[in-house]
Tab-separated table of C-alpha atoms in Angstrom:
chain	number	residue	atom	x	y	z
R	1	UNK	CA	260.699	19.036	64.606
R	2	UNK	CA	259.523	19.295	61.053
R	3	UNK	CA	258.412	22.824	60.209
R	4	UNK	CA	254.770	22.905	59.289
R	5	UNK	CA	252.958	25.830	57.733
R	6	UNK	CA	250.242	27.132	60.003
R	7	UNK	CA	246.939	25.570	59.107
R	8	UNK	CA	248.412	22.844	56.891
R	9	UNK	CA	245.950	20.061	56.334
R	10	UNK	CA	246.573	16.523	57.455
R	11	UNK	CA	244.368	13.457	57.544
R	12	UNK	CA	243.593	13.297	61.260
R	13	UNK	CA	240.414	13.123	63.293
R	14	UNK	CA	238.924	16.606	63.433
R	15	UNK	CA	235.878	18.212	64.957
R	16	UNK	CA	234.190	21.454	64.004
R	17	UNK	CA	234.123	23.862	66.925
R	18	UNK	CA	232.559	26.765	65.068
R	19	UNK	CA	230.723	26.753	61.747
R	20	UNK	CA	230.827	29.639	59.310
R	21	UNK	CA	227.602	30.980	60.856
R	22	UNK	CA	229.058	30.653	64.346
R	23	UNK	CA	232.176	32.587	63.301
R	24	UNK	CA	230.036	35.465	61.984
R	25	UNK	CA	227.850	35.545	65.127
R	26	UNK	CA	230.913	35.366	67.372
R	27	UNK	CA	232.570	38.323	65.652
R	28	UNK	CA	229.315	40.290	65.917
R	29	UNK	CA	229.118	39.566	69.646
R	30	UNK	CA	232.753	40.584	70.159
R	31	UNK	CA	232.049	43.818	68.271
R	32	UNK	CA	229.279	44.664	70.745
R	33	UNK	CA	231.619	43.901	73.641
R	34	UNK	CA	234.319	46.193	72.232
R	35	UNK	CA	231.773	48.994	71.807
R	36	UNK	CA	230.631	48.594	75.394
R	37	UNK	CA	234.049	48.237	76.988
R	38	UNK	CA	235.711	51.101	75.108
R	39	UNK	CA	232.660	53.372	75.584
R	40	UNK	CA	232.618	53.979	71.866
R	41	UNK	CA	230.605	56.993	70.820
R	42	UNK	CA	231.170	58.763	74.127
R	43	UNK	CA	232.293	62.384	73.947
R	44	UNK	CA	236.006	63.124	73.569
R	45	UNK	CA	236.806	59.448	73.341
R	46	UNK	CA	238.773	58.635	70.167
R	47	UNK	CA	237.786	55.251	68.728
R	48	UNK	CA	240.115	52.310	69.399
R	49	UNK	CA	242.637	51.144	66.809
R	50	UNK	CA	242.346	47.476	65.873
R	51	UNK	CA	245.604	45.745	64.976
R	52	UNK	CA	245.425	42.190	63.662
R	53	UNK	CA	248.355	39.843	64.040
R	54	UNK	CA	249.087	38.121	60.706
R	55	UNK	CA	248.181	35.797	59.170
R	56	UNK	CA	244.563	35.368	60.295
R	57	UNK	CA	244.408	38.143	62.850
R	58	UNK	CA	244.563	40.694	60.019
R	59	UNK	CA	241.285	39.771	58.307
R	60	UNK	CA	239.693	39.198	61.718
R	61	UNK	CA	240.593	42.751	62.757
R	62	UNK	CA	239.148	44.116	59.505
R	63	UNK	CA	235.891	42.193	60.021
R	64	UNK	CA	235.637	43.205	63.649
R	65	UNK	CA	236.209	46.864	62.717
R	66	UNK	CA	233.518	46.657	60.023
R	67	UNK	CA	231.030	45.205	62.518
R	68	UNK	CA	231.882	47.843	65.133
R	69	UNK	CA	231.366	50.589	62.558
R	70	UNK	CA	228.082	49.000	61.480
R	71	UNK	CA	226.735	48.784	65.058
R	72	UNK	CA	228.050	52.078	66.430
R	73	UNK	CA	228.273	54.317	63.374
R	74	UNK	CA	231.818	55.250	64.361
R	75	UNK	CA	234.685	54.598	61.940
R	76	UNK	CA	237.232	52.337	63.574
R	77	UNK	CA	240.667	52.088	61.979
R	78	UNK	CA	242.079	48.580	61.488
R	79	UNK	CA	245.571	47.506	60.545
R	80	UNK	CA	248.119	44.747	60.881
R	81	UNK	CA	251.071	44.230	63.211
R	82	UNK	CA	253.590	41.566	62.257
R	83	UNK	CA	255.453	40.309	65.303
R	84	UNK	CA	257.929	37.967	63.596
R	85	UNK	CA	260.903	40.242	64.295
R	86	UNK	CA	260.005	40.262	67.995
R	87	UNK	CA	259.455	36.528	68.556
R	88	UNK	CA	261.464	34.721	71.208
R	89	UNK	CA	261.689	31.496	69.221
R	90	UNK	CA	263.317	32.789	66.022
R	91	UNK	CA	266.493	30.848	66.688
R	92	UNK	CA	264.581	27.615	67.213
R	93	UNK	CA	263.137	27.485	63.718
R	94	UNK	CA	264.148	28.035	60.111
R	95	UNK	CA	263.986	31.659	59.004
R	96	UNK	CA	260.385	32.818	58.863
R	97	UNK	CA	259.149	35.092	56.115
R	98	UNK	CA	257.903	38.446	57.374
R	99	UNK	CA	254.233	39.338	57.170
R	100	UNK	CA	252.702	42.713	56.528
R	101	UNK	CA	252.670	45.490	59.097
R	102	UNK	CA	250.187	48.293	58.432
R	103	UNK	CA	249.627	50.778	61.215
R	104	UNK	CA	246.648	53.062	60.393
R	105	UNK	CA	247.479	56.684	59.622
R	106	UNK	CA	245.982	57.781	62.926
R	107	UNK	CA	248.942	56.182	64.686
R	108	UNK	CA	248.580	54.503	68.060
R	109	UNK	CA	249.785	57.237	70.418
R	110	UNK	CA	247.267	57.856	73.209
R	111	UNK	CA	244.710	55.538	71.585
R	112	UNK	CA	243.199	52.357	72.902
R	113	UNK	CA	244.744	49.565	70.822
R	114	UNK	CA	242.919	46.273	70.482
R	115	UNK	CA	245.209	43.468	69.355
R	116	UNK	CA	243.314	40.831	67.378
R	117	UNK	CA	244.460	37.251	66.851
R	118	UNK	CA	242.780	34.008	65.878
R	119	UNK	CA	243.955	31.644	68.640
R	120	UNK	CA	245.353	32.465	72.082
R	121	UNK	CA	247.645	29.652	73.208
R	122	UNK	CA	250.995	30.148	74.976
R	123	UNK	CA	250.705	33.946	74.969
R	124	UNK	CA	254.151	34.334	73.428
R	125	UNK	CA	252.831	35.912	70.243
R	126	UNK	CA	251.036	38.536	72.321
R	127	UNK	CA	254.205	39.154	74.340
R	128	UNK	CA	256.004	39.805	71.044
R	129	UNK	CA	253.143	42.049	69.890
R	130	UNK	CA	253.415	44.163	73.061
R	131	UNK	CA	257.123	44.662	72.361
R	132	UNK	CA	256.402	45.551	68.741
R	133	UNK	CA	253.723	48.045	69.790
R	134	UNK	CA	256.170	49.823	72.039
R	135	UNK	CA	258.364	50.605	69.022
R	136	UNK	CA	255.411	52.071	67.116
R	137	UNK	CA	254.255	54.439	69.827
R	138	UNK	CA	252.652	54.675	73.244
R	139	UNK	CA	249.018	53.563	73.315
R	140	UNK	CA	246.799	54.743	76.160
R	141	UNK	CA	245.963	51.121	76.828
R	142	UNK	CA	246.197	47.787	75.046
R	143	UNK	CA	243.443	45.190	74.926
R	144	UNK	CA	243.330	41.744	73.371
R	145	UNK	CA	240.601	40.099	71.310
R	146	UNK	CA	240.855	36.452	70.210
R	147	UNK	CA	238.434	34.236	68.358
R	148	UNK	CA	239.467	31.150	70.327
R	149	UNK	CA	241.192	30.822	73.699
R	150	UNK	CA	242.540	27.300	73.968
R	151	UNK	CA	244.409	27.667	77.281
R	152	UNK	CA	247.961	26.523	78.139
R	153	UNK	CA	249.344	29.991	78.790
R	154	UNK	CA	253.081	30.208	79.390
R	155	UNK	CA	253.024	33.909	80.268
R	156	UNK	CA	250.783	36.101	82.447
R	157	UNK	CA	248.564	37.230	79.574
R	158	UNK	CA	244.762	37.134	79.245
R	159	UNK	CA	242.298	38.242	76.603
R	160	UNK	CA	239.719	41.024	77.098
R	161	UNK	CA	237.387	39.610	74.437
R	162	UNK	CA	237.122	35.889	73.759
R	163	UNK	CA	234.971	34.441	70.987
R	164	UNK	CA	235.026	30.926	72.361
R	165	UNK	CA	236.866	29.238	75.207
R	166	UNK	CA	237.990	25.744	74.198
R	167	UNK	CA	239.635	23.421	76.704
R	168	UNK	CA	242.271	21.500	74.767
R	169	UNK	CA	245.177	19.180	75.355
R	170	UNK	CA	248.585	20.364	74.226
R	171	UNK	CA	248.761	17.740	71.507
R	172	UNK	CA	245.565	18.974	69.895
R	173	UNK	CA	245.578	21.582	67.181
R	174	UNK	CA	243.074	24.413	66.886
R	175	UNK	CA	242.801	25.620	63.333
R	176	UNK	CA	240.934	28.781	62.378
R	177	UNK	CA	239.878	29.042	58.739
R	178	UNK	CA	238.898	32.375	57.293
R	179	UNK	CA	237.478	33.062	53.859
R	180	UNK	CA	240.123	35.741	53.129
R	181	UNK	CA	242.960	33.244	53.645
R	182	UNK	CA	241.461	29.758	53.330
R	183	UNK	CA	238.374	30.253	51.177
R	184	UNK	CA	235.861	29.450	53.930
R	185	UNK	CA	235.109	30.179	57.591
R	186	UNK	CA	235.394	27.497	60.286
R	187	UNK	CA	237.190	26.616	63.504
R	188	UNK	CA	238.425	23.037	63.709
R	189	UNK	CA	239.901	20.958	66.515
R	190	UNK	CA	242.267	18.227	65.397
R	191	UNK	CA	243.475	15.435	67.627
R	192	UNK	CA	246.810	13.900	68.350
R	193	UNK	CA	249.488	16.074	66.812
R	194	UNK	CA	252.947	15.202	68.086
R	195	UNK	CA	254.776	18.501	67.677
R	196	UNK	CA	252.556	20.929	69.552
R	197	UNK	CA	254.241	24.318	69.400
S	1	UNK	CA	270.793	30.488	53.554
S	2	UNK	CA	274.216	30.154	55.099
S	3	UNK	CA	276.259	32.628	53.042
S	4	UNK	CA	275.600	35.270	50.434
S	5	UNK	CA	278.534	35.116	48.045
S	6	UNK	CA	277.114	35.654	44.555
S	7	UNK	CA	273.902	36.360	42.750
S	8	UNK	CA	274.961	33.870	40.088
S	9	UNK	CA	273.182	30.705	41.127
S	10	UNK	CA	270.910	32.493	43.622
S	11	UNK	CA	267.490	30.919	43.098
S	12	UNK	CA	264.645	33.202	42.030
S	13	UNK	CA	262.649	32.143	45.122
S	14	UNK	CA	265.500	33.023	47.489
S	15	UNK	CA	266.112	36.358	45.778
S	16	UNK	CA	262.411	37.199	45.898
S	17	UNK	CA	262.224	36.192	49.567
S	18	UNK	CA	265.111	38.547	50.365
S	19	UNK	CA	263.483	41.407	48.450
S	20	UNK	CA	260.102	40.776	50.093
S	21	UNK	CA	261.718	40.805	53.529
S	22	UNK	CA	263.453	44.075	52.651
S	23	UNK	CA	260.101	45.572	51.579
S	24	UNK	CA	258.429	44.549	54.834
S	25	UNK	CA	261.339	45.886	56.888
S	26	UNK	CA	261.100	49.183	55.055
S	27	UNK	CA	257.358	49.326	55.657
S	28	UNK	CA	257.571	48.397	59.308
S	29	UNK	CA	260.314	50.969	60.017
S	30	UNK	CA	258.546	53.767	58.144
S	31	UNK	CA	257.689	56.718	60.344
S	32	UNK	CA	258.743	55.024	63.552
S	33	UNK	CA	260.130	56.829	66.492
S	34	UNK	CA	262.416	53.941	67.412
S	35	UNK	CA	264.185	52.390	64.431
S	36	UNK	CA	265.438	49.406	66.337
S	37	UNK	CA	264.347	45.780	66.157
S	38	UNK	CA	265.404	43.196	68.738
S	39	UNK	CA	265.702	40.439	66.132
S	40	UNK	CA	269.482	39.877	66.126
S	41	UNK	CA	270.159	40.616	69.784
S	42	UNK	CA	273.256	38.738	70.871
S	43	UNK	CA	274.571	38.162	67.356
S	44	UNK	CA	277.931	39.590	66.383
S	45	UNK	CA	278.614	40.893	62.894
S	46	UNK	CA	282.083	41.920	61.763
S	47	UNK	CA	282.688	43.981	58.658
S	48	UNK	CA	286.119	43.296	57.189
S	49	UNK	CA	287.033	45.822	54.526
S	50	UNK	CA	290.264	45.518	52.581
S	51	UNK	CA	289.132	48.199	50.130
S	52	UNK	CA	287.704	51.664	50.585
S	53	UNK	CA	283.979	51.985	50.995
S	54	UNK	CA	281.503	54.525	52.261
S	55	UNK	CA	277.969	53.401	51.527
S	56	UNK	CA	278.400	49.642	51.690
S	57	UNK	CA	280.135	49.621	55.045
S	58	UNK	CA	277.951	52.267	56.578
S	59	UNK	CA	274.746	50.630	55.423
S	60	UNK	CA	275.826	47.197	56.656
S	61	UNK	CA	276.696	48.754	59.995
S	62	UNK	CA	273.368	50.579	60.229
S	63	UNK	CA	271.525	47.436	59.123
S	64	UNK	CA	273.169	45.367	61.848
S	65	UNK	CA	272.583	48.014	64.501
S	66	UNK	CA	268.933	48.540	63.612
S	67	UNK	CA	268.450	44.813	64.174
S	68	UNK	CA	270.314	44.970	67.513
S	69	UNK	CA	273.320	42.929	66.398
S	70	UNK	CA	276.708	43.972	67.738
S	71	UNK	CA	278.644	45.352	64.786
S	72	UNK	CA	282.406	45.659	64.737
S	73	UNK	CA	284.384	47.184	61.894
S	74	UNK	CA	287.811	45.942	60.843
S	75	UNK	CA	289.681	47.658	58.059
S	76	UNK	CA	292.939	46.635	56.439
S	77	UNK	CA	294.654	49.752	57.680
S	78	UNK	CA	294.728	49.868	61.450
S	79	UNK	CA	294.479	46.083	61.932
S	80	UNK	CA	297.021	43.258	61.967
S	81	UNK	CA	296.627	43.057	58.192
S	82	UNK	CA	299.178	45.864	58.103
S	83	UNK	CA	301.619	43.585	59.951
S	84	UNK	CA	301.288	40.951	57.256
S	85	UNK	CA	298.550	38.684	58.620
S	86	UNK	CA	296.880	36.617	55.916
S	87	UNK	CA	293.191	36.891	55.050
S	88	UNK	CA	292.669	33.353	56.348
S	89	UNK	CA	294.287	34.023	59.717
S	90	UNK	CA	292.424	37.294	60.148
S	91	UNK	CA	289.135	35.566	59.368
S	92	UNK	CA	289.811	32.650	61.719
S	93	UNK	CA	290.730	35.142	64.434
S	94	UNK	CA	287.434	36.985	63.975
S	95	UNK	CA	285.495	33.711	64.041
S	96	UNK	CA	287.330	32.561	67.176
S	97	UNK	CA	286.563	35.884	68.821
S	98	UNK	CA	282.877	35.155	68.326
S	99	UNK	CA	281.760	36.596	64.986
S	100	UNK	CA	278.519	35.013	63.766
S	101	UNK	CA	278.851	36.729	60.412
S	102	UNK	CA	281.753	38.222	58.497
S	103	UNK	CA	281.006	40.813	55.846
S	104	UNK	CA	284.027	40.972	53.588
S	105	UNK	CA	285.255	43.293	50.891
S	106	UNK	CA	288.524	42.357	49.229
S	107	UNK	CA	290.378	43.388	46.060
S	108	UNK	CA	290.830	39.743	44.962
S	109	UNK	CA	288.021	38.071	43.018
S	110	UNK	CA	286.948	34.921	44.831
S	111	UNK	CA	288.072	36.104	48.278
S	112	UNK	CA	284.580	35.653	49.754
S	113	UNK	CA	284.391	32.075	48.474
S	114	UNK	CA	287.705	31.220	50.080
S	115	UNK	CA	286.560	32.814	53.335
S	116	UNK	CA	283.383	30.739	53.324
S	117	UNK	CA	285.500	27.611	52.940
S	118	UNK	CA	287.853	28.542	55.757
S	119	UNK	CA	285.011	29.499	58.075
S	120	UNK	CA	282.815	26.461	57.333
S	121	UNK	CA	283.925	24.666	60.459
S	122	UNK	CA	283.383	27.691	62.697
S	123	UNK	CA	279.806	28.018	61.411
S	124	UNK	CA	280.356	31.682	60.603
S	125	UNK	CA	278.291	33.157	57.778
S	126	UNK	CA	280.038	35.117	55.062
S	127	UNK	CA	278.543	37.985	53.078
S	128	UNK	CA	280.407	39.137	50.004
S	129	UNK	CA	280.527	42.937	50.081
S	130	UNK	CA	282.526	43.047	46.858
S	131	UNK	CA	285.369	40.799	45.737
S	132	UNK	CA	287.640	42.331	43.096
S	133	UNK	CA	285.923	42.469	39.734
S	134	UNK	CA	283.739	39.442	40.514
S	135	UNK	CA	280.499	40.109	42.435
S	136	UNK	CA	278.770	42.485	44.828
S	137	UNK	CA	275.487	40.687	45.536
S	138	UNK	CA	273.917	43.103	48.042
S	139	UNK	CA	274.372	45.970	45.580
S	140	UNK	CA	272.466	43.988	42.958
S	141	UNK	CA	269.748	43.193	45.499
S	142	UNK	CA	269.320	46.842	46.439
S	143	UNK	CA	269.225	47.788	42.757
S	144	UNK	CA	266.543	45.153	42.198
S	145	UNK	CA	264.607	46.410	45.235
S	146	UNK	CA	264.749	49.966	43.891
S	147	UNK	CA	263.681	48.900	40.400
S	148	UNK	CA	260.840	46.763	41.757
S	149	UNK	CA	259.628	49.728	43.747
S	150	UNK	CA	259.873	52.203	40.863
S	151	UNK	CA	258.739	49.925	38.018
S	152	UNK	CA	256.330	47.709	39.948
S	153	UNK	CA	258.175	44.560	38.909
S	154	UNK	CA	261.103	43.257	36.905
S	155	UNK	CA	259.542	40.678	34.622
S	156	UNK	CA	260.250	41.575	30.964
S	157	UNK	CA	261.578	45.009	31.920
S	158	UNK	CA	264.434	46.158	29.709
S	159	UNK	CA	267.405	47.381	31.707
S	160	UNK	CA	270.710	48.666	30.332
S	161	UNK	CA	273.963	48.484	32.249
S	162	UNK	CA	276.289	51.088	30.772
S	163	UNK	CA	280.024	51.632	31.030
S	164	UNK	CA	282.953	49.805	32.548
S	165	UNK	CA	281.436	46.326	32.644
S	166	UNK	CA	284.867	44.720	32.499
S	167	UNK	CA	285.931	45.899	35.941
S	168	UNK	CA	282.486	46.017	37.517
S	169	UNK	CA	281.401	43.514	40.157
S	170	UNK	CA	278.162	45.478	40.331
S	171	UNK	CA	277.489	44.700	36.667
S	172	UNK	CA	278.170	40.974	37.101
S	173	UNK	CA	275.915	40.658	40.124
S	174	UNK	CA	273.185	42.669	38.445
S	175	UNK	CA	273.328	40.700	35.196
S	176	UNK	CA	272.703	37.429	37.018
S	177	UNK	CA	270.110	38.708	39.471
S	178	UNK	CA	268.108	40.722	36.951
S	179	UNK	CA	268.098	37.812	34.503
S	180	UNK	CA	266.977	35.451	37.287
S	181	UNK	CA	264.128	37.823	38.121
S	182	UNK	CA	262.989	37.869	34.508
S	183	UNK	CA	264.357	41.176	33.218
S	184	UNK	CA	266.019	41.681	29.837
S	185	UNK	CA	269.510	43.027	30.339
S	186	UNK	CA	271.473	44.997	27.744
S	187	UNK	CA	275.135	45.747	28.295
S	188	UNK	CA	276.256	48.968	26.628
S	189	UNK	CA	280.002	49.543	26.572
S	190	UNK	CA	282.961	50.038	24.284
S	191	UNK	CA	284.395	46.658	23.171
S	192	UNK	CA	287.484	47.223	25.319
S	193	UNK	CA	285.394	47.424	28.500
S	194	UNK	CA	283.495	44.171	27.994
S	195	UNK	CA	284.875	40.991	29.548
S	196	UNK	CA	285.907	37.952	27.566
S	197	UNK	CA	283.082	35.448	27.721
S	198	UNK	CA	280.317	38.038	27.847
S	199	UNK	CA	278.583	36.111	25.048
S	200	UNK	CA	277.781	33.344	27.525
S	201	UNK	CA	276.001	35.763	29.878
S	202	UNK	CA	272.212	36.067	29.786
S	203	UNK	CA	272.413	39.496	28.088
S	204	UNK	CA	272.483	41.267	24.776
S	205	UNK	CA	275.436	43.534	24.008
S	206	UNK	CA	275.429	46.916	22.323
S	207	UNK	CA	278.000	49.617	21.647
S	208	UNK	CA	275.494	52.350	20.836
S	209	UNK	CA	273.877	53.995	23.857
S	210	UNK	CA	271.672	56.394	21.865
S	211	UNK	CA	270.093	53.496	19.976
S	212	UNK	CA	269.210	51.647	23.184
S	213	UNK	CA	267.839	54.489	25.306
S	214	UNK	CA	264.318	54.855	23.792
S	215	UNK	CA	263.368	51.239	24.590
S	216	UNK	CA	264.587	51.106	28.182
S	217	UNK	CA	262.717	50.879	31.483
S	218	UNK	CA	265.874	51.658	33.425
S	219	UNK	CA	269.478	52.553	32.833
S	220	UNK	CA	272.251	51.751	35.277
S	221	UNK	CA	275.391	53.809	34.871
S	222	UNK	CA	278.721	52.353	36.025
S	223	UNK	CA	281.752	54.215	37.285
S	224	UNK	CA	284.885	53.986	35.170
S	225	UNK	CA	287.210	52.216	37.576
S	226	UNK	CA	290.498	53.968	36.931
S	227	UNK	CA	292.085	52.225	39.929
S	228	UNK	CA	291.674	48.839	38.259
S	229	UNK	CA	292.817	49.967	34.819
S	230	UNK	CA	296.364	49.159	33.854
S	231	UNK	CA	296.392	50.102	30.205
S	232	UNK	CA	294.515	52.152	27.652
S	233	UNK	CA	290.857	51.166	27.418
S	234	UNK	CA	289.620	54.311	25.659
S	235	UNK	CA	291.364	57.289	24.063
S	236	UNK	CA	290.405	59.914	26.645
S	237	UNK	CA	287.986	60.550	29.463
S	238	UNK	CA	286.323	63.231	27.352
S	239	UNK	CA	285.788	60.875	24.449
S	240	UNK	CA	284.388	58.207	26.773
S	241	UNK	CA	282.025	60.722	28.290
S	242	UNK	CA	280.786	61.851	24.875
S	243	UNK	CA	280.089	58.291	23.705
S	244	UNK	CA	278.852	56.661	26.939
S	245	UNK	CA	278.072	59.388	29.471
S	246	UNK	CA	274.448	60.010	30.431
S	247	UNK	CA	274.016	63.732	29.866
S	248	UNK	CA	270.852	65.801	29.732
S	249	UNK	CA	270.428	65.396	25.984
S	250	UNK	CA	270.535	61.608	26.356
S	251	UNK	CA	268.139	61.728	29.288
S	252	UNK	CA	265.544	63.126	26.884
S	253	UNK	CA	265.894	60.007	24.719
S	254	UNK	CA	264.782	57.837	27.634
S	255	UNK	CA	261.051	57.117	28.025
S	256	UNK	CA	259.318	59.496	30.438
S	257	UNK	CA	259.008	56.981	33.300
S	258	UNK	CA	262.378	55.255	32.921
S	259	UNK	CA	264.638	55.153	35.975
S	260	UNK	CA	268.304	56.140	36.259
S	261	UNK	CA	270.489	54.176	38.669
S	262	UNK	CA	274.105	54.504	39.720
S	263	UNK	CA	275.774	52.311	42.355
S	264	UNK	CA	278.049	55.152	43.475
S	265	UNK	CA	280.514	56.619	43.951
S	266	UNK	CA	279.626	58.842	40.994
S	267	UNK	CA	282.064	60.747	38.861
S	268	UNK	CA	279.823	63.651	37.930
S	269	UNK	CA	280.585	64.893	34.437
S	270	UNK	CA	282.236	61.599	33.443
S	271	UNK	CA	279.697	58.762	33.187
S	272	UNK	CA	276.771	60.807	34.477
S	273	UNK	CA	275.885	64.491	34.164
S	274	UNK	CA	275.406	66.375	37.398
S	275	UNK	CA	271.870	67.483	36.509
S	276	UNK	CA	270.990	63.911	35.486
S	277	UNK	CA	272.160	62.543	38.832
S	278	UNK	CA	269.888	64.995	40.643
S	279	UNK	CA	266.897	64.625	38.303
S	280	UNK	CA	263.602	63.273	39.735
S	281	UNK	CA	263.859	60.097	37.689
S	282	UNK	CA	267.238	59.350	39.201
S	283	UNK	CA	266.824	56.814	42.019
S	284	UNK	CA	270.346	57.163	43.342
S	285	UNK	CA	269.500	58.250	46.894
S	286	UNK	CA	266.680	55.689	47.040
S	287	UNK	CA	269.265	53.045	46.166
S	288	UNK	CA	271.246	53.999	49.247
S	289	UNK	CA	268.122	54.044	51.423
S	290	UNK	CA	267.012	50.660	50.141
S	291	UNK	CA	270.537	49.373	50.711
S	292	UNK	CA	269.987	49.472	54.453
S	293	UNK	CA	266.735	47.473	54.258
S	294	UNK	CA	268.188	44.960	51.825
S	295	UNK	CA	271.197	44.393	54.062
S	296	UNK	CA	268.910	44.025	57.078
S	297	UNK	CA	267.025	41.382	55.094
S	298	UNK	CA	270.272	39.562	54.261
S	299	UNK	CA	271.366	39.545	57.904
S	300	UNK	CA	267.888	38.389	58.930
S	301	UNK	CA	267.924	35.469	56.512
S	302	UNK	CA	271.464	34.448	57.432
S	303	UNK	CA	271.354	34.905	61.189
S	304	UNK	CA	267.819	34.920	62.621
S	305	UNK	CA	266.742	31.306	62.162
S	306	UNK	CA	268.016	28.047	63.604
S	307	UNK	CA	270.091	27.323	60.515
S	308	UNK	CA	268.046	24.241	59.556
S	309	UNK	CA	267.322	25.781	56.180
S	310	UNK	CA	270.960	26.536	55.510
S	311	UNK	CA	272.766	24.991	52.572
């Protein structure tokens, strides 16, 4: 298996699932859902803490937090949680560089934590994130927000907020592009990749 | 990476990757209740020390334990080394017993290289924790991590290494690593404490500490290694201290934001004044703290992956 950087480009047939406008509208809709589900603005209810999983979960969490603040008027802390050190496939791949972890100063104890990632696939990243969270504190509850759910779960994990459900085959590749990382927003579906993760 | 034996020949990209990993580990462990990562669960790390050590061995042990590796300590006294077992046989025994990584300190220069050769077949990684007067790569990495943190970067920073360069593996490792990372290195020492061949190193050489101090971003003081000295290298300890010791008067010659480093163990009053060692611009305890994160990063890069990116 040749290692391939996430989101590397290759000349294969690809289809746009979400345009830049769709991405913005989807995040706005998810923000409303988070506000509703976490009863944001209610008395004695501290706002949730959004933790993005690098690489693209981090800017997604920041955008989602900004939208939530815009719609509800409540400041929502956002940060990043790198799960590399908790992955179960470290020994199957060359050494991975670590990404940034930035837990907001509020901490996560007794807060609702919303994990944010770009694509939900096997669920193994989220499993690692739950382990990582446990070492940072004890949240009151943990929820999951993903821009795209492409199916093929290998663990009993589901998302609380889904931007778009996309039925895929394992050989396909869902690629989320975000302006902060890639220069533009889009979600692409590429066909026929041999080494599905 | 398979082994970490020297900083000489360590590519800038690899060195930077190690330092970046150390930074992230430091950040992720900051303020945590549980300082334990599951990353190296099931891996066995053996420290094999044929020379005395406090901070290196302890920080390697803590580094391994914080990453959930099983860490076992072997020292020359109290092991079969005392019965006359060779370094090779001891190492092969440790590998056969299941060590994934051997961290070795030995009084002979080149010992870590020989170990890596002997253990190639077993697939055991070797980390050089100091071999004679040759190299001590993790010390140089933790010094670089500390300087990066304090100075914001190493490119074009002017750093003096002062004292017993001849016997110092710390100096050798630092010269190569700092030069690789783009710093200007000045060696300041009496002529008797400079090695033959120093002219071929990527450094400038000076014998006048006072003249160098005002232009420095950092100064690294070295311990005078009496245990390796078989002969007269300077007239007296007092005279050495007057010419090359970093006292309070000299500290005032340094720029306001310059950093003072010492790899330890310090001889207070000899190469470094007691008040200087405890001054705010001294980064000596930070060096020790960073040592744990740097050694975690080294173990991570050597042991966490599938080995496909190994040499």
